mmCIF file of N, CA and C in Angstrom:
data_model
loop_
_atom_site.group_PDB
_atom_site.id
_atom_site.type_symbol
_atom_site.label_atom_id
_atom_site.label_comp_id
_atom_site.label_asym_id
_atom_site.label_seq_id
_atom_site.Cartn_x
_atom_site.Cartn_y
_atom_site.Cartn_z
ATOM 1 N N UNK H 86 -8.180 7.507 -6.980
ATOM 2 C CA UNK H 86 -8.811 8.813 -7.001
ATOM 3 C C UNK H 86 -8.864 9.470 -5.635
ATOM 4 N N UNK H 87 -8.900 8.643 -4.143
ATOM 5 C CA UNK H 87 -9.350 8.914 -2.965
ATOM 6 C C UNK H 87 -7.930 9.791 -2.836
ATOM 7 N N UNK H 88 -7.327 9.526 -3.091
ATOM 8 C CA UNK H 88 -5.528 10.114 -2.625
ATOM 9 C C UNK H 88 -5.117 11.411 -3.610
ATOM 10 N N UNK H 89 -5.637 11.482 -4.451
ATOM 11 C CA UNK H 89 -5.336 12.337 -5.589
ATOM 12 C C UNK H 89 -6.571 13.666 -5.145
ATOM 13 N N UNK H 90 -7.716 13.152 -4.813
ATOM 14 C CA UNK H 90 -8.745 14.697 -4.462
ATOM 15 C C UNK H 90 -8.021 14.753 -3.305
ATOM 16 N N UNK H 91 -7.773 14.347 -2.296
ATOM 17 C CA UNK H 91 -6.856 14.474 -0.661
ATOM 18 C C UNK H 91 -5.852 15.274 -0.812
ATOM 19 N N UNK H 92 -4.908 14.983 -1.463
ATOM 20 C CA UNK H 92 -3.508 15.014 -1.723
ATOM 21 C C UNK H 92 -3.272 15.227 -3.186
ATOM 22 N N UNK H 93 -3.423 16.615 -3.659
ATOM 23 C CA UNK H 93 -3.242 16.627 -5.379
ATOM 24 C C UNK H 93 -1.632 16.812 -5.809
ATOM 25 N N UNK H 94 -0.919 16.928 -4.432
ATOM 26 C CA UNK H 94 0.572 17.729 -5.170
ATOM 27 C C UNK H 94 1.323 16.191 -5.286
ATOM 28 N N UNK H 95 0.833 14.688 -4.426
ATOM 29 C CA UNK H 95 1.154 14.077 -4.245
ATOM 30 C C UNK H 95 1.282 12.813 -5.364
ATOM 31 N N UNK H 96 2.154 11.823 -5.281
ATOM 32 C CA UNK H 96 2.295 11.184 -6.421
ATOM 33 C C UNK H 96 1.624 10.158 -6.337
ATOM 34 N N UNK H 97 1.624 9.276 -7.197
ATOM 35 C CA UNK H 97 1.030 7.472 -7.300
ATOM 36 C C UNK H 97 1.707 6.349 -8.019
ATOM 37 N N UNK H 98 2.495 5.918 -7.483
ATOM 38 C CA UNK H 98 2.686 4.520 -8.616
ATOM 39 C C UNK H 98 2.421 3.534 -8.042
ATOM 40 N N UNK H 99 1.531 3.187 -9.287
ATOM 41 C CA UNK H 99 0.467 2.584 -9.356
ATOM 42 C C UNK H 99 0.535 0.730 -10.475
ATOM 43 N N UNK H 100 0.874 -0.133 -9.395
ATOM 44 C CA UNK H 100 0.809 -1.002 -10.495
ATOM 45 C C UNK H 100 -0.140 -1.494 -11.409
ATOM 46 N N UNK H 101 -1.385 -1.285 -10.628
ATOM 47 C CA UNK H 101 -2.356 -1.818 -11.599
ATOM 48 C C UNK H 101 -2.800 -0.563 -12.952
ATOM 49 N N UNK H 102 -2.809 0.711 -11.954
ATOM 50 C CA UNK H 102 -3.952 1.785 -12.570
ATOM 51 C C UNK H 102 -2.275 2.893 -13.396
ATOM 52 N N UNK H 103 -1.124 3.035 -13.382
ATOM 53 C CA UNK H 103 -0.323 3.731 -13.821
ATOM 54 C C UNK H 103 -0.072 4.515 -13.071
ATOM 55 N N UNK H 104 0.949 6.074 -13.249
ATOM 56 C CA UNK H 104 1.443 6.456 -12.241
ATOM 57 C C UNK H 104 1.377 8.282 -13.142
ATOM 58 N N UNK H 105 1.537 8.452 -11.641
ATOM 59 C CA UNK H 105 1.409 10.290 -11.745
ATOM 60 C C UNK H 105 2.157 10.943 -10.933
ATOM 61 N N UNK H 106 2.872 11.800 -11.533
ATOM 62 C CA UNK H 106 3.863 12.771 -9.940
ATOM 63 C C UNK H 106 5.154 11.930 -9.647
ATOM 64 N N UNK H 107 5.214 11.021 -10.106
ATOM 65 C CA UNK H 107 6.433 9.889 -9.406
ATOM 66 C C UNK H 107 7.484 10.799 -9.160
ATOM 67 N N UNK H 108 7.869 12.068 -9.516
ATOM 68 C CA UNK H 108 9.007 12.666 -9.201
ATOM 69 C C UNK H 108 8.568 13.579 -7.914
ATOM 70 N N UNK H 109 7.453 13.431 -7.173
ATOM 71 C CA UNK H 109 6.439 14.462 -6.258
ATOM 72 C C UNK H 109 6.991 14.055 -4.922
ATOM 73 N N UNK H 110 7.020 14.981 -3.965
ATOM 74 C CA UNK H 110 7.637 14.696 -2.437
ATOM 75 C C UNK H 110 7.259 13.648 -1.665
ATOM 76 N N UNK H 111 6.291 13.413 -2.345
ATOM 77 C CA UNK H 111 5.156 12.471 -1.327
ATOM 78 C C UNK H 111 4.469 11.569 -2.664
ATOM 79 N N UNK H 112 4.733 10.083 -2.396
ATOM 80 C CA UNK H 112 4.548 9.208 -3.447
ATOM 81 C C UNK H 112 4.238 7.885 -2.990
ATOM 82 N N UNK H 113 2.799 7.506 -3.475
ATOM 83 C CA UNK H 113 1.899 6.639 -2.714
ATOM 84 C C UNK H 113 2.399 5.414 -3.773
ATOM 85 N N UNK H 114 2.693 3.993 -3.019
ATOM 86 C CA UNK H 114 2.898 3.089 -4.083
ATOM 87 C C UNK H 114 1.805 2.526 -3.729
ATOM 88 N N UNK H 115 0.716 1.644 -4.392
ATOM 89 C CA UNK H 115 0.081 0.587 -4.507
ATOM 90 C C UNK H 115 -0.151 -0.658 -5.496
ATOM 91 N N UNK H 116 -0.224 -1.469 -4.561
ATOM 92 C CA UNK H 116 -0.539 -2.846 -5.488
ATOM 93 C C UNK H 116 -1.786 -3.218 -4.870
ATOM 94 N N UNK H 117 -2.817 -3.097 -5.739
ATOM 95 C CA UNK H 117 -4.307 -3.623 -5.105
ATOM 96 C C UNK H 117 -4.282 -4.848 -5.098
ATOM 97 N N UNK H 118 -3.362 -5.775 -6.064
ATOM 98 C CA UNK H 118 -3.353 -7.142 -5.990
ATOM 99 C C UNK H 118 -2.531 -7.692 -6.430
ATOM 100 N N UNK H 119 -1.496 -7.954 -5.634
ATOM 101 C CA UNK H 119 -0.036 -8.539 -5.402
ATOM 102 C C UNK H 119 -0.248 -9.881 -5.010
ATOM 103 N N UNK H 120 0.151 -10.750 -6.148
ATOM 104 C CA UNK H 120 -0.205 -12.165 -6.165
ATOM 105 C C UNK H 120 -1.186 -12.406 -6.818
ATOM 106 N N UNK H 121 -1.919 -11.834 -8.498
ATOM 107 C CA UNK H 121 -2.529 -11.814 -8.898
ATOM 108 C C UNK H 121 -2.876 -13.576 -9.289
ATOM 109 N N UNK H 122 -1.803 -14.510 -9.981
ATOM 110 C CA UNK H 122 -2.102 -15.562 -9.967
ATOM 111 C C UNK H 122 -2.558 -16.379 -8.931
ATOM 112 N N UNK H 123 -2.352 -16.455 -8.248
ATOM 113 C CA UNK H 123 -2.981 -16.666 -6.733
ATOM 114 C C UNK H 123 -4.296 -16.358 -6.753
ATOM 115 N N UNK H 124 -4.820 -14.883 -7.010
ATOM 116 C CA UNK H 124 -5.877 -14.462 -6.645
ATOM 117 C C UNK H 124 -6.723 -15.162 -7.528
ATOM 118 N N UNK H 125 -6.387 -15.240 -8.792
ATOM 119 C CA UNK H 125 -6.925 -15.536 -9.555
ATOM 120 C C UNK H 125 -7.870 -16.937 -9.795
ATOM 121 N N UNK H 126 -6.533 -18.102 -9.224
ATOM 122 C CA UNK H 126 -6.654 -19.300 -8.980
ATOM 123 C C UNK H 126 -7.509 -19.726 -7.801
ATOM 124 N N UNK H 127 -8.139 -18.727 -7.297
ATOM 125 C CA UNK H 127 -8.683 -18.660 -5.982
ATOM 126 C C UNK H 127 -7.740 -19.281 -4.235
ATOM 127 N N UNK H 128 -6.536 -18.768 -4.675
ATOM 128 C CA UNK H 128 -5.419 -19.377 -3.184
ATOM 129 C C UNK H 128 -5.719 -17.895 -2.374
ATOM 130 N N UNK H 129 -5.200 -18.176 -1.120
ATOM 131 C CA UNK H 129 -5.285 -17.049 -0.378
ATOM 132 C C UNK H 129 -4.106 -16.317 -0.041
ATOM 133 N N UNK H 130 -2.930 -16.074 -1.449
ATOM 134 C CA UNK H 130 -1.771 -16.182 -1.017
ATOM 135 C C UNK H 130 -1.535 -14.363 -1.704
ATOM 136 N N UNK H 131 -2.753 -14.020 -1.476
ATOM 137 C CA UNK H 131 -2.977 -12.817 -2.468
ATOM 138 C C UNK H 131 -2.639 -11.656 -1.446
ATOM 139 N N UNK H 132 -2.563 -10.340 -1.307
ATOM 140 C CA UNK H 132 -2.588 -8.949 -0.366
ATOM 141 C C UNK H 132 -3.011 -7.511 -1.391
ATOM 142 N N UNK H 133 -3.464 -7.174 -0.281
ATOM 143 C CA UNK H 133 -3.006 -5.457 -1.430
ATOM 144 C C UNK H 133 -1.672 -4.802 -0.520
ATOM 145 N N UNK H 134 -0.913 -3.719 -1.198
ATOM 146 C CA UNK H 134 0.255 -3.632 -0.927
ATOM 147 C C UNK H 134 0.393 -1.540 -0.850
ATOM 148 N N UNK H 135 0.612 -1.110 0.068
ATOM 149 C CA UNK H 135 -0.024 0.327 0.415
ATOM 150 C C UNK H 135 1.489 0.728 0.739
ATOM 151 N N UNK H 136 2.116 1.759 0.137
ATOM 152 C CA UNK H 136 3.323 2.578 1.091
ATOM 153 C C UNK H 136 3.276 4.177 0.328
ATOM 154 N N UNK H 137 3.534 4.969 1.291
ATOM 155 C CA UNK H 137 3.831 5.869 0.907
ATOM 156 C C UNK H 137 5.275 6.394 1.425
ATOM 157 N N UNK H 138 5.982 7.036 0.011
ATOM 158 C CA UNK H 138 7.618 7.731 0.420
ATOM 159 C C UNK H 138 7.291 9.125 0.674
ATOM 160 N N UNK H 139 8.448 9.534 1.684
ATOM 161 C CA UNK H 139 8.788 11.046 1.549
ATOM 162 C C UNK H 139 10.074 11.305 0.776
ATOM 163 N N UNK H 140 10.368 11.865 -0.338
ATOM 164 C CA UNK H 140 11.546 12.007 -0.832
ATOM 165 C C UNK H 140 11.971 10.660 -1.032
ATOM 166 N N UNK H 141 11.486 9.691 -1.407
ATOM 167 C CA UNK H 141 12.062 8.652 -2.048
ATOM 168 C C UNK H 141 12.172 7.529 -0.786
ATOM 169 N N UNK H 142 12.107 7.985 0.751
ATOM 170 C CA UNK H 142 12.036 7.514 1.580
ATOM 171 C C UNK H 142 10.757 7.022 2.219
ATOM 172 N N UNK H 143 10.815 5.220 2.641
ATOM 173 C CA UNK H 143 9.363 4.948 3.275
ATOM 174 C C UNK H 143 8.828 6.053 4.581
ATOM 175 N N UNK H 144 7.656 6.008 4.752
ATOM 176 C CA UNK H 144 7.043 6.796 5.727
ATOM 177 C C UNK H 144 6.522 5.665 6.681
ATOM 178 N N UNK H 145 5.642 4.563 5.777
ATOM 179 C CA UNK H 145 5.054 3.744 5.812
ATOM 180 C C UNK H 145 4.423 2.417 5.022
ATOM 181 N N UNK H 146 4.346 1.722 5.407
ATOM 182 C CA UNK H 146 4.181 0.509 4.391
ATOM 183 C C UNK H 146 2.840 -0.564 5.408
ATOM 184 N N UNK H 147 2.081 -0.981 4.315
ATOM 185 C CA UNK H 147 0.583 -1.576 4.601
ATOM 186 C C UNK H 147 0.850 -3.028 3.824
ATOM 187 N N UNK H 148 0.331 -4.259 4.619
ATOM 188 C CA UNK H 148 0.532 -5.629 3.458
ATOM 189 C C UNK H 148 -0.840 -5.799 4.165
ATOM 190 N N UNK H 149 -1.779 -5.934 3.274
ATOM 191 C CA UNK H 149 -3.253 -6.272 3.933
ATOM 192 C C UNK H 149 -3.543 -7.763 3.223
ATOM 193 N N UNK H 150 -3.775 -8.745 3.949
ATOM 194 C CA UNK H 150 -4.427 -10.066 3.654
ATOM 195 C C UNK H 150 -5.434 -10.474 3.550
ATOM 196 N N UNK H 151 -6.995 -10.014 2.966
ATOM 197 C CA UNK H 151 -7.982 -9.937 4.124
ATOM 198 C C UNK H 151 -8.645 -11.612 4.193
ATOM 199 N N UNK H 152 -8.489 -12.310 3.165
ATOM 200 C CA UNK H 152 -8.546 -13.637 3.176
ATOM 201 C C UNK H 152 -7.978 -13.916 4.233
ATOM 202 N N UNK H 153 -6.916 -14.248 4.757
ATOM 203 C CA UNK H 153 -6.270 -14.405 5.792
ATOM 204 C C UNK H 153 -6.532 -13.591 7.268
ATOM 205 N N UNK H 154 -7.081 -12.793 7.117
ATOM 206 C CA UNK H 154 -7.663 -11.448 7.845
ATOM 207 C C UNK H 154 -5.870 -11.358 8.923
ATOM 208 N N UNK H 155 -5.151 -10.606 7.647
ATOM 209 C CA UNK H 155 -3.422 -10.501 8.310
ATOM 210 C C UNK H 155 -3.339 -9.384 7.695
ATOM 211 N N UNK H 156 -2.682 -8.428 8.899
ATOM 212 C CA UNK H 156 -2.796 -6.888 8.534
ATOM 213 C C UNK H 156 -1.431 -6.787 9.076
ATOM 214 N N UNK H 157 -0.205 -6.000 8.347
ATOM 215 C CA UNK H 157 0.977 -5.840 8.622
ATOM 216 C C UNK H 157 1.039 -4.432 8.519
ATOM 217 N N UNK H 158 1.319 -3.695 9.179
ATOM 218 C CA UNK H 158 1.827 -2.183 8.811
ATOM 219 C C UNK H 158 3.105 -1.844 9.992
ATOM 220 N N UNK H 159 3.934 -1.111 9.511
ATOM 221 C CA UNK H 159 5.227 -0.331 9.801
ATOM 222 C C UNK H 159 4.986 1.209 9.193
ATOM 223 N N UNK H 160 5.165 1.798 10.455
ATOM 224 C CA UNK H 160 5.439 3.464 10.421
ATOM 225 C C UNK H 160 6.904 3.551 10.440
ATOM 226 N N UNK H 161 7.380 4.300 10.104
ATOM 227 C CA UNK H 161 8.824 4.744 10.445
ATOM 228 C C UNK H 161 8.669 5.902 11.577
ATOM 229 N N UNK H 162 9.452 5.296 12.652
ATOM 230 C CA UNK H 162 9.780 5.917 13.960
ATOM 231 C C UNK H 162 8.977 5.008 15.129
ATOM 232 N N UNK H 163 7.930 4.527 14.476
ATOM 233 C CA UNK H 163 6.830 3.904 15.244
ATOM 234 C C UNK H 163 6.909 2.047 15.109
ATOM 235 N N UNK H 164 8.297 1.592 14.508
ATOM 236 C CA UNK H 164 8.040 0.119 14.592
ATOM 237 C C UNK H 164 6.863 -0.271 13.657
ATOM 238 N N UNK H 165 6.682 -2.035 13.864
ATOM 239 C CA UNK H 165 5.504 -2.610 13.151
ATOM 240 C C UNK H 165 4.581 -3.761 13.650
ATOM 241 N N UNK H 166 3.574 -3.030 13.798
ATOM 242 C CA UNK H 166 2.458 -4.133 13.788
ATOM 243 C C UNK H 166 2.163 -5.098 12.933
ATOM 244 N N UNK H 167 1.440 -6.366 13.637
ATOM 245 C CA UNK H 167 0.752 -7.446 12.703
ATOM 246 C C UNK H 167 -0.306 -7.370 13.569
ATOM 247 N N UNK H 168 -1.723 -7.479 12.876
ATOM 248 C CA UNK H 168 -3.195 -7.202 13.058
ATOM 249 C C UNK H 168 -3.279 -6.428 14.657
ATOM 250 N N UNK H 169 -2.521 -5.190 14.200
ATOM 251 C CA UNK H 169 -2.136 -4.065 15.961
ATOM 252 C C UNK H 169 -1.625 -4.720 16.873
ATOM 253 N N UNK H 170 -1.083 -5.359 16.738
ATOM 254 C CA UNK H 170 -0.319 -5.704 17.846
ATOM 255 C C UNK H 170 1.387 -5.808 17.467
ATOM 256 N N UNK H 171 2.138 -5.213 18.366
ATOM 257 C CA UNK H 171 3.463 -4.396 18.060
ATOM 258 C C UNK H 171 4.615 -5.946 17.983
ATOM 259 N N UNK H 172 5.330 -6.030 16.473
ATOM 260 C CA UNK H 172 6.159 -7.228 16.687
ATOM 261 C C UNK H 172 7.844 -7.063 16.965
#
């Protein structure tokens, strides 16, 4: 919902919750919980999974661990961090 009042022209696919706009300039993918068996089983082998495209192209991409407290993000133009620090 946070991305959709922000950003209404913008899309979502959405693995858990379904998808809207997928044909829209700007298209947010998420997985709130990628590695659901894992999560489930209580392993820590779980993330949520954040990117948004421009035109079908990444902008950016998020792998958040927080069990692990391991934060991966890549900008395009800007390289990629693991928990801010540039790899």
């Amino acid at each position: 919902r946070l991305i959709e009042e922000r950003y209404p022209s913008h899309g979502i696919y959405g693995e858990e919750f379904g998808s809207v706009r997928t044909s829209a300039e700007y298209v947010w993918v998420l997985d709130p919980i990628d590695g659901t068996k894992m999560f489930i089983t209580g392993k820590p082998l779980f993330g949520t999974l954040i990117a948004c495209l421009y035109r079908g192209a990444p902008l950016v991409g998020v792998i958040d661990q927080c069990v692990l407290k391991e934060r991966w993000v890549g900008v395009i133009g800007q390289g990629t961090e693991f928990n801010g620090e540039p790899v």
